[in-house]
mmCIF file of C-alpha atoms in Angstrom:
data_model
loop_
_atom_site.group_PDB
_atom_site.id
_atom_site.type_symbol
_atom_site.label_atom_id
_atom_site.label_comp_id
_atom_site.label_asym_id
_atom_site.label_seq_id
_atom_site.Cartn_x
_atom_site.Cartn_y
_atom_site.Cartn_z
ATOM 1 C CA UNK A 690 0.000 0.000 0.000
ATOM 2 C CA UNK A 691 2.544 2.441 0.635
ATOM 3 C CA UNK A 692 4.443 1.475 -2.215
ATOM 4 C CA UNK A 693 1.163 2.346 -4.063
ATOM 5 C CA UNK A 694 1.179 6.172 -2.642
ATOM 6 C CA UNK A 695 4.344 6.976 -3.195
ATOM 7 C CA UNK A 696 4.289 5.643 -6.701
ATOM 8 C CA UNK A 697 0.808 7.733 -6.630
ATOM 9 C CA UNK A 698 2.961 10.511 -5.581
ATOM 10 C CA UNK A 699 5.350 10.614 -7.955
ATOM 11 C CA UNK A 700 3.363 10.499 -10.595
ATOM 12 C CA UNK A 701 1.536 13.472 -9.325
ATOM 13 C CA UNK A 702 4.594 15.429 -8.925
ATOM 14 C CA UNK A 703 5.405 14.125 -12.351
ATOM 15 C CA UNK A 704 2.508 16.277 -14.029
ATOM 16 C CA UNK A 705 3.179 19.391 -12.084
ATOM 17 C CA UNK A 706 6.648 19.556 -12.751
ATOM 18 C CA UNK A 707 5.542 19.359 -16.673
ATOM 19 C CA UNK A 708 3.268 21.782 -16.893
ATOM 20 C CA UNK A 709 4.112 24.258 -18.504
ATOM 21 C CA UNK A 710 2.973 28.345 -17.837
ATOM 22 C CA UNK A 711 2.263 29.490 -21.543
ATOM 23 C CA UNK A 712 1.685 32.888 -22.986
ATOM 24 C CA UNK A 713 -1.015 33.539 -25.906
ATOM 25 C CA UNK A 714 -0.176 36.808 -28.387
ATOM 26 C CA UNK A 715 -1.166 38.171 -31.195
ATOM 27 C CA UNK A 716 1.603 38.446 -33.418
ATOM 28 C CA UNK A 717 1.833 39.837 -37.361
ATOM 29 C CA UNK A 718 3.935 37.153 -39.108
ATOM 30 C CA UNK A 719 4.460 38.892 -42.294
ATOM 31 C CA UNK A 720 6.601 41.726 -40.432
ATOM 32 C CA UNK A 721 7.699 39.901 -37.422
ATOM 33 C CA UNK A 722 5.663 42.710 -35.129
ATOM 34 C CA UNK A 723 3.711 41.935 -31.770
ATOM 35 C CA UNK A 724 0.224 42.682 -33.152
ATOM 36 C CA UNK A 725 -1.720 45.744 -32.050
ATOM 37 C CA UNK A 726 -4.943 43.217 -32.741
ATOM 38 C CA UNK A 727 -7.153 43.234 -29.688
ATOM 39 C CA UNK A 728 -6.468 39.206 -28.550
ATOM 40 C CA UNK A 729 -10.396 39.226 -27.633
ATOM 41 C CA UNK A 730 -11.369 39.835 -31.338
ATOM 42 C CA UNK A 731 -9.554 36.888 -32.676
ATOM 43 C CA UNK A 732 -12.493 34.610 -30.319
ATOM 44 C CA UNK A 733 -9.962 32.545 -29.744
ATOM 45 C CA UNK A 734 -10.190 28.744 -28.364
ATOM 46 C CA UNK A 735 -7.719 26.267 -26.985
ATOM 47 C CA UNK A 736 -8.790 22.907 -27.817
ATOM 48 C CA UNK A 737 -6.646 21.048 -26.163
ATOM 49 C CA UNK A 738 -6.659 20.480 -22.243
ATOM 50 C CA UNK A 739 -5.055 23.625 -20.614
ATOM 51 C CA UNK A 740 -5.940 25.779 -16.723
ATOM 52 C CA UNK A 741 -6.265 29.416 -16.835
ATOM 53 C CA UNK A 742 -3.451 31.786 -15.102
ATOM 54 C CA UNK A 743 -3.958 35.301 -15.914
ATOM 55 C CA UNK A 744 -6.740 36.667 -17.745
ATOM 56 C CA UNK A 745 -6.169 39.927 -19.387
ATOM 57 C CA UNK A 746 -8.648 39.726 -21.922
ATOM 58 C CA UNK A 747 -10.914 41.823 -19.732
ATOM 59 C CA UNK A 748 -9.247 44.642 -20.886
ATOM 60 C CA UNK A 749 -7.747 46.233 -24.052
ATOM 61 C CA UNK A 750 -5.189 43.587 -24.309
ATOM 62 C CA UNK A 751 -2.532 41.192 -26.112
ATOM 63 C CA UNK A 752 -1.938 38.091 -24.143
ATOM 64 C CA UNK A 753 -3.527 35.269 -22.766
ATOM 65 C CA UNK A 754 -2.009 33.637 -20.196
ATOM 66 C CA UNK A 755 -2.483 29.423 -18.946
ATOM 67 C CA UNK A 756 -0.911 26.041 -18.102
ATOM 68 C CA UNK A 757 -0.646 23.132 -19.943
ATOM 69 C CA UNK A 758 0.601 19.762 -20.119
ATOM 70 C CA UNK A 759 -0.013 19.079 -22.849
ATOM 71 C CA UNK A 760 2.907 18.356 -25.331
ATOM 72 C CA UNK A 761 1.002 20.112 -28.361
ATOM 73 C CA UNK A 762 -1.937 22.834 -28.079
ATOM 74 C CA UNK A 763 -4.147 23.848 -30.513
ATOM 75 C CA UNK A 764 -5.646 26.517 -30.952
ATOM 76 C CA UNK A 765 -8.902 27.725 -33.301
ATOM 77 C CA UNK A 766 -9.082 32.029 -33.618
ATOM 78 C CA UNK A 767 -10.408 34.326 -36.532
ATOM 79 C CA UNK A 768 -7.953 36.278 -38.231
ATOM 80 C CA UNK A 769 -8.153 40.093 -39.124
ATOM 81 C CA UNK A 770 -10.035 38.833 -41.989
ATOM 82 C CA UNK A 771 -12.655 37.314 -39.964
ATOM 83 C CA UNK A 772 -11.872 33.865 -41.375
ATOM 84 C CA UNK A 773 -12.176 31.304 -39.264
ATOM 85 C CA UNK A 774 -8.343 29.039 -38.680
ATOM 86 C CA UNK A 775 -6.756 26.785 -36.039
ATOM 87 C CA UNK A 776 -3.118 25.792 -35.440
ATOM 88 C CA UNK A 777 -0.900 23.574 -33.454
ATOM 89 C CA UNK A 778 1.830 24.836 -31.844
ATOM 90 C CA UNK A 779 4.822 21.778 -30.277
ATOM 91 C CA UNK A 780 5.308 22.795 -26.317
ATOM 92 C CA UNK A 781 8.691 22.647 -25.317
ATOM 93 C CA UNK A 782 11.340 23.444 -22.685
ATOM 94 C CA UNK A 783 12.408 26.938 -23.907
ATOM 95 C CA UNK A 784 8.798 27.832 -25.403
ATOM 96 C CA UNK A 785 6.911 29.750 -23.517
ATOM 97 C CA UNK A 786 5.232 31.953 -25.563
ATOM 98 C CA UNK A 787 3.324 31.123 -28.814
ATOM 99 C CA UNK A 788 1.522 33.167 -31.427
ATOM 100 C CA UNK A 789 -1.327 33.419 -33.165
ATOM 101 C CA UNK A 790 -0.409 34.911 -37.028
ATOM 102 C CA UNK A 791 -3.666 37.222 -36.996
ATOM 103 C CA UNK A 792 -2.421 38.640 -40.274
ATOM 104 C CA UNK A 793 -2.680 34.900 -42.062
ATOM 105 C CA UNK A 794 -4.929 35.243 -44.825
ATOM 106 C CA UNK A 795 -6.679 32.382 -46.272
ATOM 107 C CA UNK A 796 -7.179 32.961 -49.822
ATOM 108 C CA UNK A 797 -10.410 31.667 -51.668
ATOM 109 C CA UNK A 798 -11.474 31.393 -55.265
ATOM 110 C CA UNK A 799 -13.387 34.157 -56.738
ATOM 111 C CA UNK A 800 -13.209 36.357 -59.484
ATOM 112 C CA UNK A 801 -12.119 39.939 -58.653
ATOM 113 C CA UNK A 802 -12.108 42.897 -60.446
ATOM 114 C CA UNK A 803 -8.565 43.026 -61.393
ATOM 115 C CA UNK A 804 -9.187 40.294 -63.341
ATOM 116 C CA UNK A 805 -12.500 41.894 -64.451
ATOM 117 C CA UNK A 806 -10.576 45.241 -65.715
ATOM 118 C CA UNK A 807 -7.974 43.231 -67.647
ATOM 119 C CA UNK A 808 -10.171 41.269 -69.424
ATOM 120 C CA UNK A 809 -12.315 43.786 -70.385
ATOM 121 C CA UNK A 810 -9.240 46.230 -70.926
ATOM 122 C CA UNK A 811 -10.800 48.677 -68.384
ATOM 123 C CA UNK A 812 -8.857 50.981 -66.083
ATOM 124 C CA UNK A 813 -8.343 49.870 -62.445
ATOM 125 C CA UNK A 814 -9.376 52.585 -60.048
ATOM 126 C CA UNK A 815 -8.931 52.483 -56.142
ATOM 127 C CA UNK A 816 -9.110 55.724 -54.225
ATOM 128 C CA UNK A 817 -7.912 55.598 -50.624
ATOM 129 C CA UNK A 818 -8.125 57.882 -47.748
ATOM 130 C CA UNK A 819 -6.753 57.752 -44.285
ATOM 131 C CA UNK A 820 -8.350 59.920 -41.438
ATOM 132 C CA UNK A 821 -6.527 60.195 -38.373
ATOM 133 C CA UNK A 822 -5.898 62.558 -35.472
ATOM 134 C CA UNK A 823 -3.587 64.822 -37.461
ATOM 135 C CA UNK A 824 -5.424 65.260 -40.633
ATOM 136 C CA UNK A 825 -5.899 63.044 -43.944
ATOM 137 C CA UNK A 826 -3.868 61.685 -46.555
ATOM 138 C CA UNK A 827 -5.271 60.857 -49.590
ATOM 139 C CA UNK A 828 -3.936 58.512 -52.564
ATOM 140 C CA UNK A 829 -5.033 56.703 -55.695
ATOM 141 C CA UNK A 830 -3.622 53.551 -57.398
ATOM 142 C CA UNK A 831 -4.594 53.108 -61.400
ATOM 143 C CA UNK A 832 -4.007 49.775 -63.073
ATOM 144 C CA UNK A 833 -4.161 50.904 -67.065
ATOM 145 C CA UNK A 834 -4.199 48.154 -69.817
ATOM 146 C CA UNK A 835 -2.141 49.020 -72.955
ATOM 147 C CA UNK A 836 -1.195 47.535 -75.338
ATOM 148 C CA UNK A 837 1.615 45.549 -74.823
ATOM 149 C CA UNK A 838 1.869 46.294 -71.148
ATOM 150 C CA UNK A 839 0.074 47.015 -68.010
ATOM 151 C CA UNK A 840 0.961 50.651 -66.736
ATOM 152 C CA UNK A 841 0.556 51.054 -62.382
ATOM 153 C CA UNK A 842 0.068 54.527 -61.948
ATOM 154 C CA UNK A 843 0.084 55.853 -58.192
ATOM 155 C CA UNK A 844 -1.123 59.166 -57.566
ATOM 156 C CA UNK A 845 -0.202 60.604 -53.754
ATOM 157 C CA UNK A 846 0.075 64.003 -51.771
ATOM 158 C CA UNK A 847 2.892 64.622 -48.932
ATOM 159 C CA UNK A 848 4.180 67.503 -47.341
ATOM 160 C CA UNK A 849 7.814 67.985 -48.691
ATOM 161 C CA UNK A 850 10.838 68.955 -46.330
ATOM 162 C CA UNK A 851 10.319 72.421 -44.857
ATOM 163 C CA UNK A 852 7.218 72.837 -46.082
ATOM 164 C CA UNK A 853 3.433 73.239 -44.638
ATOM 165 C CA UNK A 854 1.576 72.552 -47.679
ATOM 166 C CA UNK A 855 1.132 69.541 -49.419
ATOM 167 C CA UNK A 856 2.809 68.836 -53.285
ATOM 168 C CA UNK A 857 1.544 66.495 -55.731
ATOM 169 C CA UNK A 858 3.561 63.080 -56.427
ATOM 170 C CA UNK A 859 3.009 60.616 -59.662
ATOM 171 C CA UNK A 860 4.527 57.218 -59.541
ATOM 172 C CA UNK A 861 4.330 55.320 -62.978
ATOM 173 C CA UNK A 862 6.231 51.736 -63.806
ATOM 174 C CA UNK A 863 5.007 49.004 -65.709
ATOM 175 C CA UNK A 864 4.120 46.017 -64.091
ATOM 176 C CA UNK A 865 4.151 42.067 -64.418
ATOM 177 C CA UNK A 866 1.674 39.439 -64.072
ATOM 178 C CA UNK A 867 3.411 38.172 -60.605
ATOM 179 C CA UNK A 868 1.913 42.103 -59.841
ATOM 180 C CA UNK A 869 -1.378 41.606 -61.058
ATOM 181 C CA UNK A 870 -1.622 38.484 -58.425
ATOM 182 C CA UNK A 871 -0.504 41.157 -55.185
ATOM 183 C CA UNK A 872 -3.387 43.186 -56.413
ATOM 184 C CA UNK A 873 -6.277 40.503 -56.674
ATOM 185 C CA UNK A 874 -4.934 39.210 -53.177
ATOM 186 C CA UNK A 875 -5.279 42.774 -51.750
ATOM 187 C CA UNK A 876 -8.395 43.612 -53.587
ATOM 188 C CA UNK A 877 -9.774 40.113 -51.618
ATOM 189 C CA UNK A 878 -8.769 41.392 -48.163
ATOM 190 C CA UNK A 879 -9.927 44.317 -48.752
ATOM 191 C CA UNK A 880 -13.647 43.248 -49.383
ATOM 192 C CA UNK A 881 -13.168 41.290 -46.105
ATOM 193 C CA UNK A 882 -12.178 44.647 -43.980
ATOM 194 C CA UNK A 883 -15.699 46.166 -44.037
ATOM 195 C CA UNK A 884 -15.399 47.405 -40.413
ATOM 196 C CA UNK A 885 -17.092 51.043 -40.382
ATOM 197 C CA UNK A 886 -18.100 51.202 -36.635
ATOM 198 C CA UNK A 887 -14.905 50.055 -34.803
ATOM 199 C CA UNK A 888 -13.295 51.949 -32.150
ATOM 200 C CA UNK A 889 -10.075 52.731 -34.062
ATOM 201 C CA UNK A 890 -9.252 56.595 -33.889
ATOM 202 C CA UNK A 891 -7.793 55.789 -37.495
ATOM 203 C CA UNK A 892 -10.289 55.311 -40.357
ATOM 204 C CA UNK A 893 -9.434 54.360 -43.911
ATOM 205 C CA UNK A 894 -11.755 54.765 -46.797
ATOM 206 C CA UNK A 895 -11.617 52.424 -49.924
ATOM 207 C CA UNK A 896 -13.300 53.113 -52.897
ATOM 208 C CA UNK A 897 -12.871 50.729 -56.039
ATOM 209 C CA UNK A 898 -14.360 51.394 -59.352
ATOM 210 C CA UNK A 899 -13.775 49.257 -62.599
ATOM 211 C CA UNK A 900 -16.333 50.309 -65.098
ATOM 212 C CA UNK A 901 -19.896 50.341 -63.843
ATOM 213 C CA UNK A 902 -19.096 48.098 -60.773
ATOM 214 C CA UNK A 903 -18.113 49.787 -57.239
ATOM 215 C CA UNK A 904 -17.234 48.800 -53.872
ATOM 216 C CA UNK A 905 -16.759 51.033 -50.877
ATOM 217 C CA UNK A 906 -15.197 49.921 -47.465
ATOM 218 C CA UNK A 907 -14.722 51.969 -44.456
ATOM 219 C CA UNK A 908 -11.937 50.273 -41.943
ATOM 220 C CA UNK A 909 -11.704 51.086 -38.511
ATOM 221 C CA UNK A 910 -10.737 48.033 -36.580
ATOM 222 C CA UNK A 911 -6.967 48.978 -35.705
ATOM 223 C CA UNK A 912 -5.869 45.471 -37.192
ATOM 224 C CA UNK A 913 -2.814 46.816 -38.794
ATOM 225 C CA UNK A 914 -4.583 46.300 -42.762
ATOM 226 C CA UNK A 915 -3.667 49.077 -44.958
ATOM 227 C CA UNK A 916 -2.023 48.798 -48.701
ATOM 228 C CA UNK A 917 1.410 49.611 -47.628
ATOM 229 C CA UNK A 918 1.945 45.818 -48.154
ATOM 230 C CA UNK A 919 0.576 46.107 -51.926
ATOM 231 C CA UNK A 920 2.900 49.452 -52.724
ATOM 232 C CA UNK A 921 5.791 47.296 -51.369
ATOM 233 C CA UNK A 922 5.346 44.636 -53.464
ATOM 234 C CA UNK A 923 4.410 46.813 -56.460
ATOM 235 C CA UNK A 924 7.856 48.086 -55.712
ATOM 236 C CA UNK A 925 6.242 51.683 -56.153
ATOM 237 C CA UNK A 926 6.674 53.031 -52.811
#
């Protein structure tokens, strides 16, 4: 009998010494950032068997914190896209922190207007404006058909050095059909990010026309989205 308890015992010292104190962020994988996504909007859910520690999600906040364990967790959240993914991160000795890539986008088949424009050799139009605490900036990207090429044409204002009014600035380079893929992907998310009554002090405005056809999004949700990514890539600013 005793031989029983102490093997009892060990076994239950076994499983404390394992587990494992975890902490949950939100993290943008693309630039390697801690997120500034609220962890509470992802809806987040860990599947696997785990005990609560700290709860910060009460309050504007990053991190989630529990024990576990568990060797593996997994974990089902909603990216800044609102799609619905899960993951399964490997616990080990020297992880103690995992992260949830809020910026993963999971791409889906459907025809955009990019693909729309070209086809029908129509201009691409997408006007954008940012309003924020200091102002707004406005900007417009064109995607023109010719005929042998397609012209990006990227039309912004800026305040030059030493001076308090705003100048003009026209960036124009042809582009390739790897760039024509960047802008369907971006013209997807942006569909997604129709968030016009979040509590973001920043607030962009999308509008898209490609002949008759129109859409209009108003973002607000602080998730980091803008088309910063797509300039990037387009290698136009």
């Amino acid at each position: 009998m005793q031989k029983i308890i102490i093997l009892v015992l060990l076994f239950y010292s076994s499983l404390v010494y394992s587990q494992k104190t975890i902490e949950l962020l939100t993290f943008d994988c693309k630039s390697g950032n801690t997120s500034t996504t609220d962890i509470k909007r992802t809806e987040f859910k860990i599947l696997t068997k785990h005990e609560l520690v700290i709860d910060k999600t009460k309050y504007w906040s990053f991190q989630y914190i529990f024990k576990t364990n568990e060797p593996k967790v997994k974990v089902e959240f909603k990216n800044i896209y609102k799609q619905k993914l899960d993951t399964v991160f490997q616990i080990t000795e020297n992880n103690q922190q995992i992260y949830l890539c809020v910026d993963k986008f999971k791409d889906y088949n459907s025809k955009s207007l990019i693909t729309k424009a070209l086809e029908k050799r129509n201009n691409w139009n997408l006007k954008m404006t940012v309003a924020h605490c200091f102002g707004r900036n406005n900007s417009k990207l064109e995607i023109i058909p010719k005929k042998n090429k397609i012209l990006a044409k990227y039309i912004y204002w800026e305040y030059p050095e030493n001076s308090n009014r705003k100048k003009k600035f026209v960036v124009k380079k042809t582009i390739s059909e790897q760039d024509i893929v960047f802008i369907e992907t971006f013209e997807k998310q942006m569909k997604l990010m129709n968030r016009p009554k979040g509590d973001c002090t920043n607030h962009a405005y999308y509008y898209l026309k490609v002949g008759d056809e129109e859409i209009k999004i108003e973002e607000s949700s602080c998730s980091g989205f803008d088309e910063t990514e797509l300039l990037t890539k387009l290698g136009i600013k």
